[in-house]
Short mmCIF file of C-alpha atoms and ligand atoms in Angstrom, two decimals:
data_model
loop_
_atom_site.label_atom_id
_atom_site.label_comp_id
_atom_site.label_asym_id
_atom_site.label_seq_id
_atom_site.Cartn_x
_atom_site.Cartn_y
_atom_site.Cartn_z
CA MET A 88 -10.52 -13.94 -20.70
CA HIS A 89 -6.91 -13.47 -19.67
CA THR A 90 -4.78 -15.14 -17.05
CA ILE A 91 -2.13 -12.95 -15.45
CA LEU A 92 0.61 -14.09 -13.10
CA ALA A 93 2.14 -11.29 -11.01
CA ILE A 94 5.11 -11.15 -8.66
CA GLU A 95 5.67 -8.50 -6.00
CA THR A 96 9.06 -8.15 -4.28
CA SER A 97 9.48 -4.40 -3.80
CA CYS A 98 10.26 -4.50 -0.08
CA ASP A 99 10.04 -7.29 2.49
CA GLU A 100 6.97 -9.18 1.26
CA THR A 101 7.43 -11.90 -1.35
CA ALA A 102 4.14 -12.38 -3.17
CA VAL A 103 2.76 -14.24 -6.18
CA ALA A 104 -0.81 -14.01 -7.51
CA ILE A 105 -2.71 -15.50 -10.41
CA LEU A 106 -5.76 -13.67 -11.74
CA ARG A 107 -8.01 -15.21 -14.38
CA GLY A 108 -10.53 -12.73 -15.71
CA ASN A 109 -12.19 -11.38 -12.63
CA GLU A 110 -11.26 -14.30 -10.44
CA LEU A 111 -8.31 -14.35 -8.08
CA LEU A 112 -7.15 -17.98 -8.42
CA ALA A 113 -4.23 -17.66 -5.99
CA SER A 114 -2.60 -14.98 -3.87
CA GLU A 115 0.41 -16.12 -1.87
CA VAL A 116 2.32 -13.81 0.47
CA ALA A 117 5.37 -14.57 2.61
CA SER A 118 6.12 -11.82 5.10
CA GLN A 119 9.65 -11.66 6.41
CA ARG A 120 9.79 -11.59 10.20
CA GLU A 121 13.60 -11.48 10.25
CA HIS A 122 13.60 -7.68 10.12
CA GLU A 123 11.84 -7.39 13.48
CA ALA A 124 15.15 -7.60 15.32
CA TYR A 125 16.46 -4.56 13.44
CA GLY A 126 13.27 -2.45 13.68
CA GLY A 127 13.39 -1.88 9.92
CA VAL A 128 13.99 -3.65 6.62
CA VAL A 129 17.58 -4.77 5.91
CA PRO A 130 17.91 -4.83 2.07
CA GLU A 131 20.44 -7.71 1.89
CA VAL A 132 18.31 -9.89 4.15
CA ALA A 133 15.17 -9.01 2.16
CA SER A 134 16.62 -9.92 -1.24
CA ARG A 135 18.10 -13.19 0.03
CA ASN A 136 14.70 -14.12 1.43
CA HIS A 137 12.93 -13.23 -1.83
CA LEU A 138 15.25 -15.67 -3.59
CA LEU A 139 14.43 -18.35 -1.04
CA HIS A 140 10.65 -17.80 -0.98
CA ALA A 141 9.76 -16.90 -4.58
CA PRO A 142 10.18 -20.36 -6.23
CA ARG A 143 8.10 -22.02 -3.50
CA LEU A 144 5.37 -19.36 -3.68
CA LEU A 145 5.30 -19.68 -7.45
CA ASP A 146 4.81 -23.46 -7.14
CA ASP A 147 2.12 -23.03 -4.48
CA ALA A 148 0.26 -20.40 -6.52
CA VAL A 149 0.24 -22.53 -9.68
CA LYS A 150 -0.97 -25.58 -7.72
CA LYS A 151 -3.67 -23.58 -5.94
CA ALA A 152 -4.82 -22.02 -9.20
CA GLY A 153 -4.96 -25.45 -10.84
CA ILE A 154 -3.36 -24.21 -14.03
CA ALA A 155 -0.14 -24.84 -15.94
CA LEU A 156 2.31 -21.98 -16.45
CA LYS A 157 1.85 -22.26 -20.20
CA GLN A 158 -1.78 -21.16 -19.73
CA VAL A 159 -0.69 -17.77 -18.39
CA ASP A 160 -1.29 -14.99 -20.94
CA ALA A 161 1.06 -12.39 -19.43
CA PHE A 162 3.63 -12.22 -16.66
CA ALA A 163 3.89 -9.10 -14.51
CA ALA A 164 6.16 -7.83 -11.77
CA THR A 165 6.57 -4.73 -9.66
CA SER A 166 9.35 -2.70 -11.29
CA GLY A 167 9.52 0.11 -8.71
CA PRO A 168 9.58 2.06 -6.54
CA GLY A 169 11.28 -0.07 -3.89
CA LEU A 170 14.57 -1.62 -2.88
CA ALA A 171 16.73 -2.29 -5.95
CA SER A 172 18.03 -5.66 -4.77
CA SER A 173 14.48 -6.79 -3.94
CA LEU A 174 12.76 -5.48 -7.08
CA MET A 175 15.36 -7.24 -9.18
CA ILE A 176 14.36 -10.71 -7.96
CA GLY A 177 10.65 -10.51 -8.86
CA ALA A 178 11.25 -8.68 -12.14
CA SER A 179 13.93 -11.19 -13.23
CA ILE A 180 11.66 -14.15 -12.51
CA ALA A 181 8.68 -12.61 -14.36
CA LYS A 182 10.87 -11.66 -17.33
CA GLY A 183 12.38 -15.16 -17.41
CA LEU A 184 8.91 -16.72 -17.44
CA ALA A 185 7.71 -14.32 -20.16
CA LEU A 186 10.76 -15.15 -22.27
CA GLY A 187 10.51 -18.90 -21.62
CA PHE A 188 6.81 -19.10 -22.50
CA SER A 189 6.94 -16.42 -25.24
CA LYS A 190 4.33 -14.30 -23.49
CA PRO A 191 4.17 -10.54 -22.82
CA TYR A 192 5.81 -8.97 -19.79
CA LEU A 193 4.25 -6.09 -17.86
CA ALA A 194 6.31 -3.87 -15.55
CA ILE A 195 3.94 -2.47 -12.93
CA ASN A 196 4.42 0.53 -10.67
CA HIS A 197 3.91 -0.53 -7.05
CA LEU A 198 1.97 2.68 -6.35
CA GLU A 199 -0.40 1.96 -9.23
CA GLY A 200 -1.03 -1.44 -7.65
CA HIS A 201 -1.99 0.24 -4.37
CA LEU A 202 -4.13 2.98 -5.87
CA LEU A 203 -6.19 0.63 -8.04
CA SER A 204 -6.62 -1.95 -5.24
CA PRO A 205 -9.88 -0.47 -3.82
CA PHE A 206 -11.51 -1.10 -7.22
CA PHE A 207 -10.42 -4.73 -7.22
CA VAL A 208 -12.72 -5.37 -4.29
CA ALA A 209 -15.53 -3.63 -6.11
CA SER A 210 -15.04 -5.83 -9.15
CA ALA A 211 -14.66 -9.02 -7.10
CA SER A 212 -17.94 -8.33 -5.29
CA SER A 213 -19.76 -8.06 -8.59
CA ARG A 214 -18.08 -11.24 -9.79
CA CYS A 215 -21.37 -13.11 -10.30
CA ALA A 216 -22.59 -10.64 -12.89
CA THR A 217 -19.30 -10.60 -14.75
CA HIS A 218 -18.17 -14.18 -14.19
CA GLY A 219 -16.09 -15.45 -17.06
CA GLN A 220 -15.06 -11.99 -18.17
CA ASP A 221 -11.92 -9.99 -17.74
CA ALA A 222 -11.39 -7.83 -14.67
CA ARG A 223 -13.23 -4.91 -16.17
CA ALA A 224 -13.64 -2.66 -13.17
CA THR A 225 -14.44 0.85 -14.22
CA ILE A 226 -11.86 3.10 -12.70
CA GLU A 227 -13.97 6.11 -11.84
CA PRO A 228 -12.11 9.39 -11.47
CA ASN A 229 -11.09 9.81 -7.83
CA VAL A 230 -8.67 11.32 -5.39
CA SER A 231 -6.53 8.57 -4.00
CA LEU A 232 -4.65 8.54 -0.70
CA ILE A 233 -1.83 6.00 -0.68
CA VAL A 234 -0.53 5.50 2.86
CA SER A 235 2.07 2.84 3.47
CA GLY A 236 5.42 2.26 5.12
CA GLY A 237 7.30 3.72 2.20
CA HIS A 238 4.83 6.23 0.72
CA THR A 239 2.27 8.88 1.52
CA LEU A 240 0.75 10.42 -1.60
CA LEU A 241 -2.37 12.14 -2.79
CA VAL A 242 -3.07 11.32 -6.42
CA GLU A 243 -5.71 12.53 -8.81
CA VAL A 244 -6.79 9.43 -10.74
CA ARG A 245 -8.57 10.02 -14.04
CA GLY A 246 -8.47 6.40 -15.26
CA VAL A 247 -6.01 3.53 -15.77
CA ALA A 248 -2.52 4.92 -16.42
CA ASP A 249 -3.81 8.49 -16.08
CA TYR A 250 -2.52 9.89 -12.80
CA ARG A 251 -1.47 13.26 -11.44
CA VAL A 252 0.41 13.39 -8.14
CA MET A 253 -1.13 16.22 -6.09
CA GLY A 254 1.10 15.93 -3.04
CA ARG A 255 3.39 13.64 -1.11
CA THR A 256 5.33 13.46 2.12
CA VAL A 257 8.38 15.68 2.21
CA ASP A 258 10.09 13.41 4.76
CA ASP A 259 8.80 10.25 6.50
CA ALA A 260 5.88 8.19 5.22
CA ALA A 261 2.93 7.84 7.62
CA GLY A 262 3.60 4.12 8.11
CA GLU A 263 7.27 4.84 8.74
CA ALA A 264 6.23 7.24 11.52
CA PHE A 265 4.05 4.49 13.05
CA ASP A 266 7.01 2.09 12.85
CA LYS A 267 9.49 4.56 14.38
CA VAL A 268 7.16 5.57 17.21
CA ALA A 269 6.50 1.89 17.92
CA LYS A 270 10.24 1.28 18.12
CA MET A 271 10.69 4.20 20.56
CA LEU A 272 7.95 2.76 22.75
CA GLY A 273 9.49 -0.70 22.72
CA LEU A 274 6.70 -2.21 20.61
CA GLY A 275 7.11 -4.74 17.77
CA TYR A 276 7.71 -4.28 14.02
CA PRO A 277 5.79 -3.43 11.90
CA GLY A 278 4.60 -0.86 14.39
CA GLY A 279 1.28 0.22 12.86
CA PRO A 280 -0.93 -2.62 14.11
CA GLU A 281 0.75 -2.54 17.55
CA VAL A 282 0.33 1.25 17.94
CA GLU A 283 -3.30 0.93 16.85
CA ARG A 284 -3.93 -1.82 19.43
CA ARG A 285 -2.38 0.23 22.27
CA ALA A 286 -4.23 3.35 21.12
CA LEU A 287 -7.58 1.61 21.66
CA SER A 288 -7.24 1.91 25.44
CA GLY A 289 -5.33 5.22 25.38
CA ASN A 290 -6.40 8.82 25.93
CA ALA A 291 -5.97 10.59 22.57
CA THR A 292 -6.24 14.07 24.11
CA ARG A 293 -3.55 13.66 26.79
CA PHE A 294 -0.67 14.82 24.58
CA GLU A 295 -0.98 17.62 22.04
CA PHE A 296 1.24 16.63 19.11
CA PRO A 297 1.83 18.81 16.02
CA ARG A 298 -0.36 18.56 12.90
CA SER A 299 2.51 19.32 10.53
CA MET A 300 1.69 21.02 7.24
CA LEU A 301 -2.04 20.92 7.94
CA ASP A 302 -2.33 24.50 6.72
CA SER A 303 0.59 24.50 4.28
CA GLY A 304 -1.71 25.47 1.41
CA ASP A 305 -0.54 22.52 -0.69
CA HIS A 306 -1.23 18.77 -0.66
CA ASN A 307 2.08 17.70 0.89
CA PHE A 308 2.62 15.95 4.22
CA SER A 309 5.34 15.84 6.87
CA PHE A 310 5.55 13.29 9.68
CA SER A 311 9.13 13.68 10.82
CA GLY A 312 8.37 16.54 13.25
CA LEU A 313 5.55 14.53 14.82
CA LYS A 314 7.89 11.59 15.38
CA THR A 315 10.46 13.93 17.00
CA ALA A 316 7.73 15.46 19.20
CA VAL A 317 6.90 11.97 20.50
CA ARG A 318 10.61 11.39 21.16
CA TYR A 319 10.92 14.63 23.19
CA GLN A 320 7.75 13.84 25.12
CA LEU A 321 9.11 10.40 25.92
CA ALA A 322 12.43 11.85 27.12
CA LYS A 323 10.55 14.29 29.36
CA LEU A 324 8.42 11.53 30.87
CA GLY A 325 11.32 9.15 31.66
CA THR A 326 10.14 5.66 32.58
CA ILE A 327 6.54 5.24 31.47
CA SER A 328 3.66 3.02 32.50
CA ASP A 329 1.62 0.94 30.06
CA GLU A 330 -1.21 3.44 30.49
CA THR A 331 1.02 6.33 29.39
CA ARG A 332 2.29 4.20 26.50
CA GLY A 333 -1.32 3.80 25.36
CA ASP A 334 -1.94 7.57 25.73
CA LEU A 335 1.15 8.32 23.60
CA CYS A 336 -0.03 5.87 20.92
CA ALA A 337 -3.56 7.30 20.90
CA SER A 338 -2.39 10.95 20.81
CA PHE A 339 0.13 10.18 18.05
CA GLN A 340 -2.40 8.23 15.96
CA ARG A 341 -4.96 11.02 16.35
CA ALA A 342 -2.48 13.56 14.97
CA VAL A 343 -1.62 11.38 11.95
CA VAL A 344 -5.24 10.55 11.17
CA GLU A 345 -6.42 14.15 11.48
CA VAL A 346 -3.85 15.39 8.97
CA LEU A 347 -4.49 12.52 6.52
CA VAL A 348 -8.27 12.97 6.62
CA LYS A 349 -8.35 16.76 6.41
CA LYS A 350 -5.81 17.02 3.60
CA THR A 351 -7.47 14.23 1.60
CA LEU A 352 -10.86 15.93 1.81
CA ARG A 353 -9.31 19.25 0.81
CA ALA A 354 -7.68 17.62 -2.24
CA ALA A 355 -11.02 16.01 -3.14
CA ARG A 356 -12.76 19.37 -2.88
CA GLN A 357 -10.14 21.04 -5.04
CA SER A 358 -10.31 18.42 -7.77
CA LYS A 359 -14.12 18.42 -7.52
CA THR A 360 -14.23 14.63 -7.32
CA LYS A 361 -17.11 12.71 -5.77
CA LEU A 362 -14.96 9.69 -4.92
CA VAL A 363 -12.08 9.21 -2.48
CA THR A 364 -10.05 5.98 -2.39
CA VAL A 365 -7.59 4.93 0.32
CA SER A 366 -4.99 2.17 0.02
CA GLY A 367 -1.67 0.96 1.44
CA GLY A 368 -0.71 -0.65 4.74
CA VAL A 369 -1.80 2.24 6.99
CA SER A 370 -5.30 2.05 5.50
CA CYS A 371 -5.79 -1.10 7.63
CA ASN A 372 -6.01 1.35 10.55
CA ARG A 373 -9.54 1.40 11.96
CA ALA A 374 -9.34 4.97 13.27
CA LEU A 375 -8.25 6.20 9.82
CA ARG A 376 -11.01 4.23 8.06
CA ASP A 377 -13.70 5.42 10.49
CA GLN A 378 -12.70 9.06 10.46
CA MET A 379 -12.21 9.14 6.69
CA SER A 380 -15.65 7.59 6.32
CA GLU A 381 -17.28 10.21 8.61
CA ALA A 382 -15.53 13.07 6.81
CA CYS A 383 -16.54 11.72 3.39
CA ASN A 384 -20.15 11.36 4.54
CA ARG A 385 -20.19 14.97 5.74
CA ALA A 386 -18.72 16.13 2.40
CA ARG A 387 -21.11 13.89 0.42
CA VAL A 388 -18.20 12.12 -1.22
CA ARG A 389 -18.10 8.33 -1.66
CA LEU A 390 -15.25 6.40 -0.04
CA LEU A 391 -13.71 3.20 -1.39
CA THR A 392 -11.06 1.44 0.68
CA ALA A 393 -9.12 -1.70 -0.16
CA VAL A 394 -10.10 -4.82 1.82
CA PRO A 395 -7.51 -5.48 4.60
CA ASP A 396 -5.81 -8.32 2.67
CA LEU A 397 -5.11 -5.91 -0.18
CA CYS A 398 -3.91 -3.03 2.03
CA THR A 399 -0.48 -4.36 2.90
CA ASP A 400 1.85 -5.45 0.11
CA ASN A 401 0.51 -8.29 -2.03
CA ALA A 402 0.69 -9.50 -5.63
CA ALA A 403 -3.08 -9.55 -6.26
CA MET A 404 -3.07 -5.76 -6.62
CA ILE A 405 -0.16 -6.02 -9.09
CA ALA A 406 -2.03 -8.68 -11.09
CA PHE A 407 -5.15 -6.49 -11.11
CA ALA A 408 -3.23 -3.43 -12.35
CA ALA A 409 -1.47 -5.62 -14.94
CA SER A 410 -4.78 -7.05 -16.12
CA LEU A 411 -6.28 -3.58 -16.64
CA ARG A 412 -3.15 -2.43 -18.47
CA PHE A 413 -3.01 -5.60 -20.58
CA GLN A 414 -6.60 -5.06 -21.73
CA ALA A 415 -5.75 -1.44 -22.52
CA GLY A 416 -2.99 -2.67 -24.83
CA PHE A 417 0.05 -1.95 -22.65
CA GLU A 418 3.07 -4.24 -22.76
CA SER A 419 6.65 -3.73 -21.50
CA GLU A 420 9.92 -4.52 -23.20
CA LEU A 421 11.99 -7.28 -21.60
CA THR A 422 14.82 -4.77 -21.57
CA GLN A 423 12.88 -2.52 -19.18
CA GLU A 424 14.93 -2.09 -16.03
CA ILE A 425 13.65 -1.91 -12.48
CA ASP A 426 13.72 1.61 -11.04
CA PRO A 427 13.96 2.06 -7.24
CA ASN A 428 12.69 5.66 -7.62
CA LEU A 429 10.06 4.99 -10.26
CA ALA A 430 7.63 7.91 -10.46
CA LEU A 431 3.90 7.35 -10.79
CA ALA A 432 3.14 9.63 -13.67
O1 KG4 B 229 1.73 -1.21 2.06
P1 KG4 B 229 2.73 -1.79 3.00
O2 KG4 B 229 2.64 -3.26 3.31
O3 KG4 B 229 4.19 -1.57 2.51
C1 KG4 B 229 4.69 -0.49 1.82
O4 KG4 B 229 4.44 -0.38 0.57
O5 KG4 B 229 5.34 0.33 2.48
O6 KG4 B 229 2.63 -0.94 4.34
C2 KG4 B 229 3.29 -1.30 5.52
C3 KG4 B 229 3.09 -0.20 6.55
C4 KG4 B 229 3.96 -0.35 7.79
O7 KG4 B 229 4.58 0.86 8.07
C5 KG4 B 229 2.93 -0.70 8.88
O8 KG4 B 229 3.31 -0.24 10.17
C6 KG4 B 229 1.72 0.04 8.38
O9 KG4 B 229 1.73 -0.15 6.98
N1 KG4 B 229 0.47 -0.51 8.96
C7 KG4 B 229 -0.34 0.18 9.78
C8 KG4 B 229 -1.36 -0.72 10.17
N2 KG4 B 229 -1.14 -1.92 9.56
C9 KG4 B 229 -0.01 -1.77 8.80
N3 KG4 B 229 -0.27 1.45 10.23
C10 KG4 B 229 -1.24 1.85 11.07
N4 KG4 B 229 -2.24 1.06 11.51
C11 KG4 B 229 -2.35 -0.23 11.08
N5 KG4 B 229 -3.34 -1.01 11.50
ZN1 ZN B 230 3.25 -1.02 -0.66
#
């Protein structure tokens, strides 16, 4: 049974997790609220905060896990994609620990962390049967939708470390569109949860927003035109009431969800998979989860979503991916650099 310590610092969340076998011993996350004032992540502020938070989170995680660092079998960190100055902090700490304790280092792709995260829940729920063993979740072949603030991708997953990107956004990520629309409407950051809350009482059919690239014939997405359409609508309306704000949120969310659901199901059909997985921050969205679930039921395809705690950035998903890779015999060189544009496959 292996113990993995993982650090995630790709954007504005500092996170440390310790996974022993199938058991998540600790998962600490510090979210940076400082970026709220800017309506987006400021890289210099993010990396300074990672430096401030990481040592404390590391201490807390080790205490919570009730282990000593020398008991860790491998140290892992997110090595990309993400902000260079942020990635560097987590990767340097993990490499330093690996070097200091003469243990292997694993560089993990942030996107791999997200796309495997729905299986982590599956393995945790069967923990009783497998207690005392390594995280041995079977990664069934699936079509995976990763929807976050930085990424929107459809990936054909054949197994651990066996991925084929089917499509991606050609401009904004879905979560980025939520954040930008929230900013336009004077709502807080991150915008996704706030837009979702307002959408609950809004009329989703009041405004007809574009479903960009719905019929593009490929598996790519585009959300920049939708964001601009909301901006034009807002300019036309002038001062708006709270009711109209809710209608804008609901109509916008409906357009995003419709495109994500339809294109995911089309990709699943094309790859002939019987399993769809959804991960990343936007997969916290209830409307997306519900509509994806209905569409999968109709298509007789199973749906696996990450539990809410594992949707937004965290280190548990990085530890889980590292654990599966470690068991498969992967190990990274300490000379491996971080890569802000790291590709998935
Ligand atoms: O996965 P994540 O924490 O970071 C990245 O890897 O980008 O995702 C953060 C994104 C933000 O854009 C946030 O607005 C969005 O996920 N998000 C949501 C919801 N909760 C978080 N979007 C829509 N509805 C939500 N409930
Ligand atoms: Zn992420």
